[in-house]
Coordinates of C-alpha atoms and ligand atoms in Angstrom, one line a residue:
X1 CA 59.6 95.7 35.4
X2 CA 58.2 97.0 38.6
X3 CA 56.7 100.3 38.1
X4 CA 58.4 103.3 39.4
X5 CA 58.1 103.9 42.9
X6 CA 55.8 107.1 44.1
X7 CA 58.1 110.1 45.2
X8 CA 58.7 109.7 48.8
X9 CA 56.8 113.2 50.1
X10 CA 59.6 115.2 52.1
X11 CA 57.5 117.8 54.7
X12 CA 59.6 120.5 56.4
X13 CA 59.7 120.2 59.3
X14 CA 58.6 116.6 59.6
X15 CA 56.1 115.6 62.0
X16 CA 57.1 115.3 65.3
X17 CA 55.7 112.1 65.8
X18 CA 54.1 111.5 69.4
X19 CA 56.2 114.5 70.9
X20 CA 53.2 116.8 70.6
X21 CA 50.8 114.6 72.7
X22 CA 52.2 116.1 76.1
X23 CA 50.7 118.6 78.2
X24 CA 52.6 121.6 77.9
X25 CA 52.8 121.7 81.5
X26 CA 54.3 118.4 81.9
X27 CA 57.9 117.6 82.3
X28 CA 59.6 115.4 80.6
X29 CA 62.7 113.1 81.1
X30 CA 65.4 112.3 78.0
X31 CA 66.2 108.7 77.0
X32 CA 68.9 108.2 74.5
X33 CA 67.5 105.7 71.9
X34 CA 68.8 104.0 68.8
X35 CA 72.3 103.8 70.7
X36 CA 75.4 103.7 68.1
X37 CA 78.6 101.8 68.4
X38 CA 82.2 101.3 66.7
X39 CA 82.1 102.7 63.3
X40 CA 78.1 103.2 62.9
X41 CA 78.6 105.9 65.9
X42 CA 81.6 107.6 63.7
X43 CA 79.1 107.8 60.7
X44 CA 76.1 109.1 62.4
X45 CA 78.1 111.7 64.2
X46 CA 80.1 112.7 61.3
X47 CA 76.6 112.9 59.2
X48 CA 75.0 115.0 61.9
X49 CA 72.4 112.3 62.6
X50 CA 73.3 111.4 66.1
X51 CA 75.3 113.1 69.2
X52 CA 77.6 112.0 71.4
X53 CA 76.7 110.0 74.2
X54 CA 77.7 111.2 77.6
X55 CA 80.7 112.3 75.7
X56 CA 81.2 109.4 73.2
X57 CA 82.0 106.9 71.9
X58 CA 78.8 105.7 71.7
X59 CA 76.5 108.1 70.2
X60 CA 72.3 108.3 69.9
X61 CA 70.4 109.1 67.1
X62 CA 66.5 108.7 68.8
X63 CA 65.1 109.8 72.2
X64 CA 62.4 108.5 74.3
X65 CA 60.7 111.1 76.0
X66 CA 59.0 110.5 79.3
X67 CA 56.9 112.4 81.2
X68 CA 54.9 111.0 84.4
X69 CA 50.7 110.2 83.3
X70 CA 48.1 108.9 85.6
X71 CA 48.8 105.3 86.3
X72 CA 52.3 105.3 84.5
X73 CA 54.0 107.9 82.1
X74 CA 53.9 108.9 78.3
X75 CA 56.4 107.7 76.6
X76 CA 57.2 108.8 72.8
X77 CA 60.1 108.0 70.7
X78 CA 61.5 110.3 67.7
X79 CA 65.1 111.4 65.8
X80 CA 66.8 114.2 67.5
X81 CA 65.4 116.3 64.6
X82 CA 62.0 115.5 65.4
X83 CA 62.9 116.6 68.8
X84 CA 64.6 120.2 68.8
X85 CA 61.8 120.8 65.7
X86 CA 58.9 119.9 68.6
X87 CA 60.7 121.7 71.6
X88 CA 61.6 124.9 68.9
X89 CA 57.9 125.2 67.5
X90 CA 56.5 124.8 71.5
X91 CA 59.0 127.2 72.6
X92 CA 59.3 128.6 75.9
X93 CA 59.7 126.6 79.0
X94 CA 60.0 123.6 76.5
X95 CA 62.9 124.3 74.5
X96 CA 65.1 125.2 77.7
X97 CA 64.1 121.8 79.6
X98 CA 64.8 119.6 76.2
X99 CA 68.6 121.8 75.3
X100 CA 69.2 121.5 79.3
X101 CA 68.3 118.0 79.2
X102 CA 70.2 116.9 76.0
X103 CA 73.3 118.7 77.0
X104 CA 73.4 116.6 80.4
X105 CA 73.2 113.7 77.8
X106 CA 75.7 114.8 75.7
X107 CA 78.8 116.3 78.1
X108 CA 81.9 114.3 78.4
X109 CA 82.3 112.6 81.9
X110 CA 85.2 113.8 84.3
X111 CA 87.3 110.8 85.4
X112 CA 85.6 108.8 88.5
X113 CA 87.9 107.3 90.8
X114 CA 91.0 108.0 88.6
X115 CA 88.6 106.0 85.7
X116 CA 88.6 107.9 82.0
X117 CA 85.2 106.9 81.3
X118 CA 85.2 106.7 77.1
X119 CA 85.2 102.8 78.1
X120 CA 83.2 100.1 79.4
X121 CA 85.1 99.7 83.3
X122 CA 84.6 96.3 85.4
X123 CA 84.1 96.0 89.2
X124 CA 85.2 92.7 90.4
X125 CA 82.9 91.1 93.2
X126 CA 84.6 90.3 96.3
X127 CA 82.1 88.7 98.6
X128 CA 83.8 88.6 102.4
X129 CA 80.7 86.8 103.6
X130 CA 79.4 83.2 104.4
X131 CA 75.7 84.1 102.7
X132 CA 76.5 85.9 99.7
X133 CA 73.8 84.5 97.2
X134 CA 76.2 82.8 94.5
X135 CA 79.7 82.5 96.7
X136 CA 78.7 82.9 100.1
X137 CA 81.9 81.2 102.2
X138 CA 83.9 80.8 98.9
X139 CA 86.1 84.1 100.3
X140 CA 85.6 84.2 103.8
X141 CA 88.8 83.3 104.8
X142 CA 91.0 86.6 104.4
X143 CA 93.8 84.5 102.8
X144 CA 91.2 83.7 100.0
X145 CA 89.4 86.9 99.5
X146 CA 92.7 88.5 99.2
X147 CA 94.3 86.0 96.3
X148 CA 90.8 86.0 94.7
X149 CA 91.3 89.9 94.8
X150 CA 94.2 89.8 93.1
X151 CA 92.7 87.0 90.5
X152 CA 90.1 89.2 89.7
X153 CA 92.7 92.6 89.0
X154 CA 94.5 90.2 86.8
X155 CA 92.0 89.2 84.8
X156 CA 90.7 92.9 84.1
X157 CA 88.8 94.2 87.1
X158 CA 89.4 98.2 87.3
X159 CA 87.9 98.1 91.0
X160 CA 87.8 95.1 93.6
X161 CA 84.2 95.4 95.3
X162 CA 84.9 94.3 99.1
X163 CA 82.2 93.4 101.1
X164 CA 81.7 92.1 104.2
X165 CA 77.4 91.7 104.6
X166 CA 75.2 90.0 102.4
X167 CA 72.7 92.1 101.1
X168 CA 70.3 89.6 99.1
X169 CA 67.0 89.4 99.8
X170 CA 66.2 88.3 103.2
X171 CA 69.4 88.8 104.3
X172 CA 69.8 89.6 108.4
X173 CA 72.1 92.6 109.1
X174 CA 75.5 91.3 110.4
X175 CA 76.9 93.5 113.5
X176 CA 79.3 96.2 112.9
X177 CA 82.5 94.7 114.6
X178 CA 81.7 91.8 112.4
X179 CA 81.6 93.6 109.3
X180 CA 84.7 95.4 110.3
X181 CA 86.4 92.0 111.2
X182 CA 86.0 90.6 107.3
X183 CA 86.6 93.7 105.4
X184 CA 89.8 95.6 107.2
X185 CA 92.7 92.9 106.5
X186 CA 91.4 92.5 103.0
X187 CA 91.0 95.7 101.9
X188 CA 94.2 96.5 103.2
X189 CA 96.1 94.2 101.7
X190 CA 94.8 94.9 98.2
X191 CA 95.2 98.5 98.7
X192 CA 99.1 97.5 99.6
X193 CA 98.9 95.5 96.4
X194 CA 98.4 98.6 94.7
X195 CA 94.4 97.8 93.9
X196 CA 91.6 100.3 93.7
X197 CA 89.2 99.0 96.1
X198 CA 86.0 100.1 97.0
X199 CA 84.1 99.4 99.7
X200 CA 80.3 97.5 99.8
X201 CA 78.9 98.7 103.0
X202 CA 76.2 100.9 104.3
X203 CA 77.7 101.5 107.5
X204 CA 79.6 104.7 108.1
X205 CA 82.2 103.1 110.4
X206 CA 83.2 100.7 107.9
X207 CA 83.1 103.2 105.3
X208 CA 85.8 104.9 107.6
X209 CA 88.0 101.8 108.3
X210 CA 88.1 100.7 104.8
X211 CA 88.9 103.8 103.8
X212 CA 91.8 104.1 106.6
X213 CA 92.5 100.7 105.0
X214 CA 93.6 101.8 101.2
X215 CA 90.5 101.8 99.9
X216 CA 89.0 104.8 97.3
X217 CA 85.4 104.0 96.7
X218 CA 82.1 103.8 98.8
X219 CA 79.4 101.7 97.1
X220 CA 76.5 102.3 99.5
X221 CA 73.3 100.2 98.3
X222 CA 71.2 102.7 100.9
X223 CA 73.1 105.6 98.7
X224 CA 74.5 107.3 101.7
X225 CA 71.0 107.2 103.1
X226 CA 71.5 104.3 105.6
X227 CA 73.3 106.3 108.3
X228 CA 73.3 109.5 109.2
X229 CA 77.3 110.0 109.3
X230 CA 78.2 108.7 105.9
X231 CA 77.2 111.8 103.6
X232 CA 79.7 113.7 105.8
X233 CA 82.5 111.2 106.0
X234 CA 82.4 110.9 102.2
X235 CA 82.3 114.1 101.7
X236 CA 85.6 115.0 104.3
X237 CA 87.2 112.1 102.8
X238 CA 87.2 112.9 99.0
X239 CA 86.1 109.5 98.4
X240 CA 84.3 108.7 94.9
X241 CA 80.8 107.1 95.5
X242 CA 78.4 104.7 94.2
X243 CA 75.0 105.6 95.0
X244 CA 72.5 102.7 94.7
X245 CA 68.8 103.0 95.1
X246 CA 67.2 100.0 97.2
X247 CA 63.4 99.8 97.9
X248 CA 63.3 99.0 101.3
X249 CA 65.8 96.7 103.2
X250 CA 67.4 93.9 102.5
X251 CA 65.2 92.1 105.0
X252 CA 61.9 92.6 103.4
X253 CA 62.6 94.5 100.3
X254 CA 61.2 91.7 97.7
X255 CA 57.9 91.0 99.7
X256 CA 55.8 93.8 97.6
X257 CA 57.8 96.7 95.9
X258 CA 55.5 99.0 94.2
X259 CA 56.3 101.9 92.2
X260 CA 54.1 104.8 90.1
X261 CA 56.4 104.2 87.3
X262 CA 59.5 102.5 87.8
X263 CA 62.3 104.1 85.9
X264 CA 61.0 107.8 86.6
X265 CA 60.8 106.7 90.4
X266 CA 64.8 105.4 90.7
X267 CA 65.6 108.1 88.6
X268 CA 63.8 111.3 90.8
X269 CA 65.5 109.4 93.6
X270 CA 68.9 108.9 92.7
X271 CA 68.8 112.9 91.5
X272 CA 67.5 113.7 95.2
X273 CA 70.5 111.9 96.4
X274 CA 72.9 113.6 94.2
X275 CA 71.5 117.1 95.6
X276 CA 72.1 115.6 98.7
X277 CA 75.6 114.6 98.0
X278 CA 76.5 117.9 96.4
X279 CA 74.7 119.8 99.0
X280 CA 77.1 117.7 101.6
X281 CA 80.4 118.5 99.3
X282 CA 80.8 115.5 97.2
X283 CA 80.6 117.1 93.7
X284 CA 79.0 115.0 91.2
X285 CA 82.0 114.0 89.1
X286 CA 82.8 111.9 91.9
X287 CA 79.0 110.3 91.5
X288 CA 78.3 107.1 90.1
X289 CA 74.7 106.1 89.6
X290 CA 73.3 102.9 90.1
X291 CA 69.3 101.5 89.2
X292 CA 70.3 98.7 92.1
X293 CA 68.6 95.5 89.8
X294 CA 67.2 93.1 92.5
X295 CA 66.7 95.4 95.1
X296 CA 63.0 95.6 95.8
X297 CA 62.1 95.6 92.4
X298 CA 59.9 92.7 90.6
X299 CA 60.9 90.9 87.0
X300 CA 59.1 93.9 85.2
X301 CA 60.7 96.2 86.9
X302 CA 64.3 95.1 86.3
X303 CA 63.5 94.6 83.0
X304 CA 62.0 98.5 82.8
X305 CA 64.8 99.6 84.4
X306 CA 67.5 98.0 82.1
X307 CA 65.3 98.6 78.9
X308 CA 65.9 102.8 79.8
X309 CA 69.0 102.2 81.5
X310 CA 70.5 105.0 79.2
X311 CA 68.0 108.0 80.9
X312 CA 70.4 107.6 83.9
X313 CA 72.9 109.2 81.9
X314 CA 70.8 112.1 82.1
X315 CA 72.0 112.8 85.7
X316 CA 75.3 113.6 84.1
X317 CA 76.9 110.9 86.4
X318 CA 79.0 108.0 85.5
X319 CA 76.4 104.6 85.2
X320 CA 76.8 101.5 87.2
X321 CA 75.2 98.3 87.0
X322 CA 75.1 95.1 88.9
X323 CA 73.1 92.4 87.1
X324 CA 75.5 89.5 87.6
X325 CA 74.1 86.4 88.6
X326 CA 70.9 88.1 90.0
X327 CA 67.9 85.6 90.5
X328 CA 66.1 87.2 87.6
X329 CA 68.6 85.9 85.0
X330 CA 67.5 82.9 86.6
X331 CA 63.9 83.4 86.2
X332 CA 63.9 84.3 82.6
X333 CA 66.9 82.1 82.0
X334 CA 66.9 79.3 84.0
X335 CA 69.9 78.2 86.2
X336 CA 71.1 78.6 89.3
X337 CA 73.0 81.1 90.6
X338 CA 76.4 79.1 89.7
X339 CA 74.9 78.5 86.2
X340 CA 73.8 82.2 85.2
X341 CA 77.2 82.8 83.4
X342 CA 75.2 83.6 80.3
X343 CA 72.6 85.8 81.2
X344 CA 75.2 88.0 83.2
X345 CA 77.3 88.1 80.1
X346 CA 74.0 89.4 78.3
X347 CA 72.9 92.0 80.8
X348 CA 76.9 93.3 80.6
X349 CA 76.8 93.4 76.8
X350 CA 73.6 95.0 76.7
X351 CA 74.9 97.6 79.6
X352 CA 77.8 98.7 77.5
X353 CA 75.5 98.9 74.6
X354 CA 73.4 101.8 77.0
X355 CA 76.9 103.5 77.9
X356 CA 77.3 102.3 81.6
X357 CA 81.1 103.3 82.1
X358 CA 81.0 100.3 85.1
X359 CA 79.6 96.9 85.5
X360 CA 79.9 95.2 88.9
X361 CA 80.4 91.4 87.8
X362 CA 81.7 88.3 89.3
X363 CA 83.1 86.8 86.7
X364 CA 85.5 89.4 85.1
X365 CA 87.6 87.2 82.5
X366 CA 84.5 86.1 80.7
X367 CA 82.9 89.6 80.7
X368 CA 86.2 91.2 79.8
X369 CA 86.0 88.7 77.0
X370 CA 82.9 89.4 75.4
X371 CA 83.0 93.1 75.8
X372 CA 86.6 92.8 73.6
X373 CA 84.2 91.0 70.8
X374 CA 81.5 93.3 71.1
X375 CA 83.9 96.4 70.4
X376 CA 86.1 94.4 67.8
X377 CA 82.5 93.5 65.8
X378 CA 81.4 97.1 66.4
X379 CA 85.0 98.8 65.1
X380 CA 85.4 96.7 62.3
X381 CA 85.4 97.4 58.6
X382 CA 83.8 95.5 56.4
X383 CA 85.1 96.0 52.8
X384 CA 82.2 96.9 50.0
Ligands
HH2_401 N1 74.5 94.1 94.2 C1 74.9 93.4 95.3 C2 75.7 94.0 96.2 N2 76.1 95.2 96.1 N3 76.3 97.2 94.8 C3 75.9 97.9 93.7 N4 76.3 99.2 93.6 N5 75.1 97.4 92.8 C4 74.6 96.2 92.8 O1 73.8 95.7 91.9 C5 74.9 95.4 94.0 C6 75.8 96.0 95.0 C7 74.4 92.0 95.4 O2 75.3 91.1 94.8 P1 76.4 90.2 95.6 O3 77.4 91.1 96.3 O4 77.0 89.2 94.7 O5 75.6 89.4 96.7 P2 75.3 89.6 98.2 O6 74.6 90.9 98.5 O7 74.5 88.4 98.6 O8 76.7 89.5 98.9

């Protein structure tokens, strides 16, 4: 018989692991770790082991801490015990930052765009273009666009994502008029059809016929950056927004992106925009947050990004991602951008995992799919 096992040594408090090795002058950002679903969520909560996730259901029982470090950041993991131990014993400014931080984390979501956000919601690509990169021309006839619209609310899109300009890399800028010329008879008719419809532009005047057209969303890749009028129109128009952050221009923006440290960067500048938007009159519930995967960002910084997507929820906005069919699925994956149904399908699963309330997909039946298995696996009871 195997001898007995030594008693396992209980300290009070218990170490708190790396949390101590940061300056006390440093700041440091919140990233929900150890992410919960279905019925392991309900337990943790219920034992007091985890807390809710931007208002649940999903629910964390670790952090990652970040703070910025010469040529990167400190990064150190721990329970939420270890946490609130650490921040109590440092005290003052410390404790403060980490409750402020945590409750951002924790508070329920206001509706966006007429969404409850306690579940995963899809936005439907509709690409009005000839160059999209995986259905450039498919839709460019209005007639098209608009059924495929309609196919995509029927097979579970929340939102139909019009746009009328590539924005892949390399892509030229199209003019205005012909922009305007895709977008208006589409969105309007899938407003008529009683749609929400938001609108993939960064161009103020389309943001303003679009929105004259039925539509209830501006998904700005430039995050309401790329013109000067469009904080102001969103703002007067009570539109809800999507603000995206993009490295550069579409033009140029994979040549050499470069970044001190990659998910601290998108996050300081998403926050900057949100003071902006706030500032302008668009209160943050009607915020979503987007890491913008593809734009001006290399492999390891997609992958960075989408590793800590969860820290976005720490701008106490509703999360959006757009990972379908992007040429890094490719790269890791293999496939072209017709044959990347998998890896999108991944990068969705492992989005609602983090809590992003919206993933912008093409293919909404299969993603629909799989996030119905996901939650049935997660909810389900499996007798002792
Ligand atoms: N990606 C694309 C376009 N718009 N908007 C948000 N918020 N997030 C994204 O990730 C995002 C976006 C690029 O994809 P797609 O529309 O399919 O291609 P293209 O730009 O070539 O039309």
């Amino acid at each position: 018989m195997a001898p007995p096992k030594a008693p396992i040594e209980v300290r009070s408090p218990a170490p708190a692991r790396g949390f101590a090795a940061f300056r006390p002058e440093a700041p440091v950002r919140l990233c929900p770790a150890a992410i919960l679903e279905g019925r392991a969520a309900a337990a943790a909560l219920d034992d007091g082991l985890a807390l809710p996730l931007a208002g649940g259901p999903l629910a964390f029982a670790e952090v990652e801490a970040l703070a910025r470090a010469p040529g990167g950041a400190l990064a150190a993991r721990g329970s939420i015990g270890e946490l609130l131990r650490w921040s109590a014993a440092t005290g003052s400014p410390r404790q403060e930052e980490v409750s402020a931080a945590l409750a951002a984390l924790v508070a329920p979501r206001r509706p966006w765009a007429g969404l409850d956000l306690e579940r995963t919601h899809l936005m439907g690509v509709l690409n009005v273009t000839p160059d999209s990169f995986s259905d450039g021309g498919a839709f460019l006839d209005p007639a098209r666009a608009v059924e495929q619209g309609r196919a995509l609310a029927a097979a579970g899109a929340d939102i139909v994502d019009v746009g009328g300009e590539s924005t892949r890399p390399g892509a030229e800028p199209v003019p205005v008029e012909e922009e305007l010329r895709r977008i208006v008879p589409v969105v309007r008719a899938l407003a008529e059809a009683g749609l929400r419809v938001s609108i993939d532009t960064r161009r103020a005047a389309v943001m303003a016929a679009a929105l004259d057209a039925g539509a209830s969303i501006i998904n700005d890749v430039t995050a309401l950056a790329g013109e000067h009028d469009s904080l102001a129109l969103a703002a007067s128009r009570g539109a809800a927004v999507v603000l995206m952050h993009m490295a550069g221009e579409p033009r140029t923006m994979q040549e050499d992106p470069r970044y001190e440290e990659v998910t601290l960067d998108v996050l300081e500048f998403l926050e900057r925009r949100i003071a902006a938007c706030v500032a302008a009159g668009i209160p943050s519930e009607r915020i979503a947050v987007d890491p913008g995967i593809g734009f001006g960002k290399q492999d390891p910084h997609n992958l960075a990004l989408l590793a800590r997507l969860a820290l976005f929820h720490g701008t106490g906005c509703a999360v959006l991602l757009g990972a379908s069919r992007k040429s890094f699925i490719g790269r890791l994956g293999g496939g072209g951008p017709r044959e990347r149904l998998g890896g999108s399908l991944a990068a969705a699963l492992w989005g609602a995992g983090q809590g992003v309330q919206i993933l912008r997909v093409h293919d909404v039946a299969e993603t629909r799919q799989a996030l119905a298995l996901q939650a049935a696996i997660a909810g389900h009871h499996t007798p002792a």
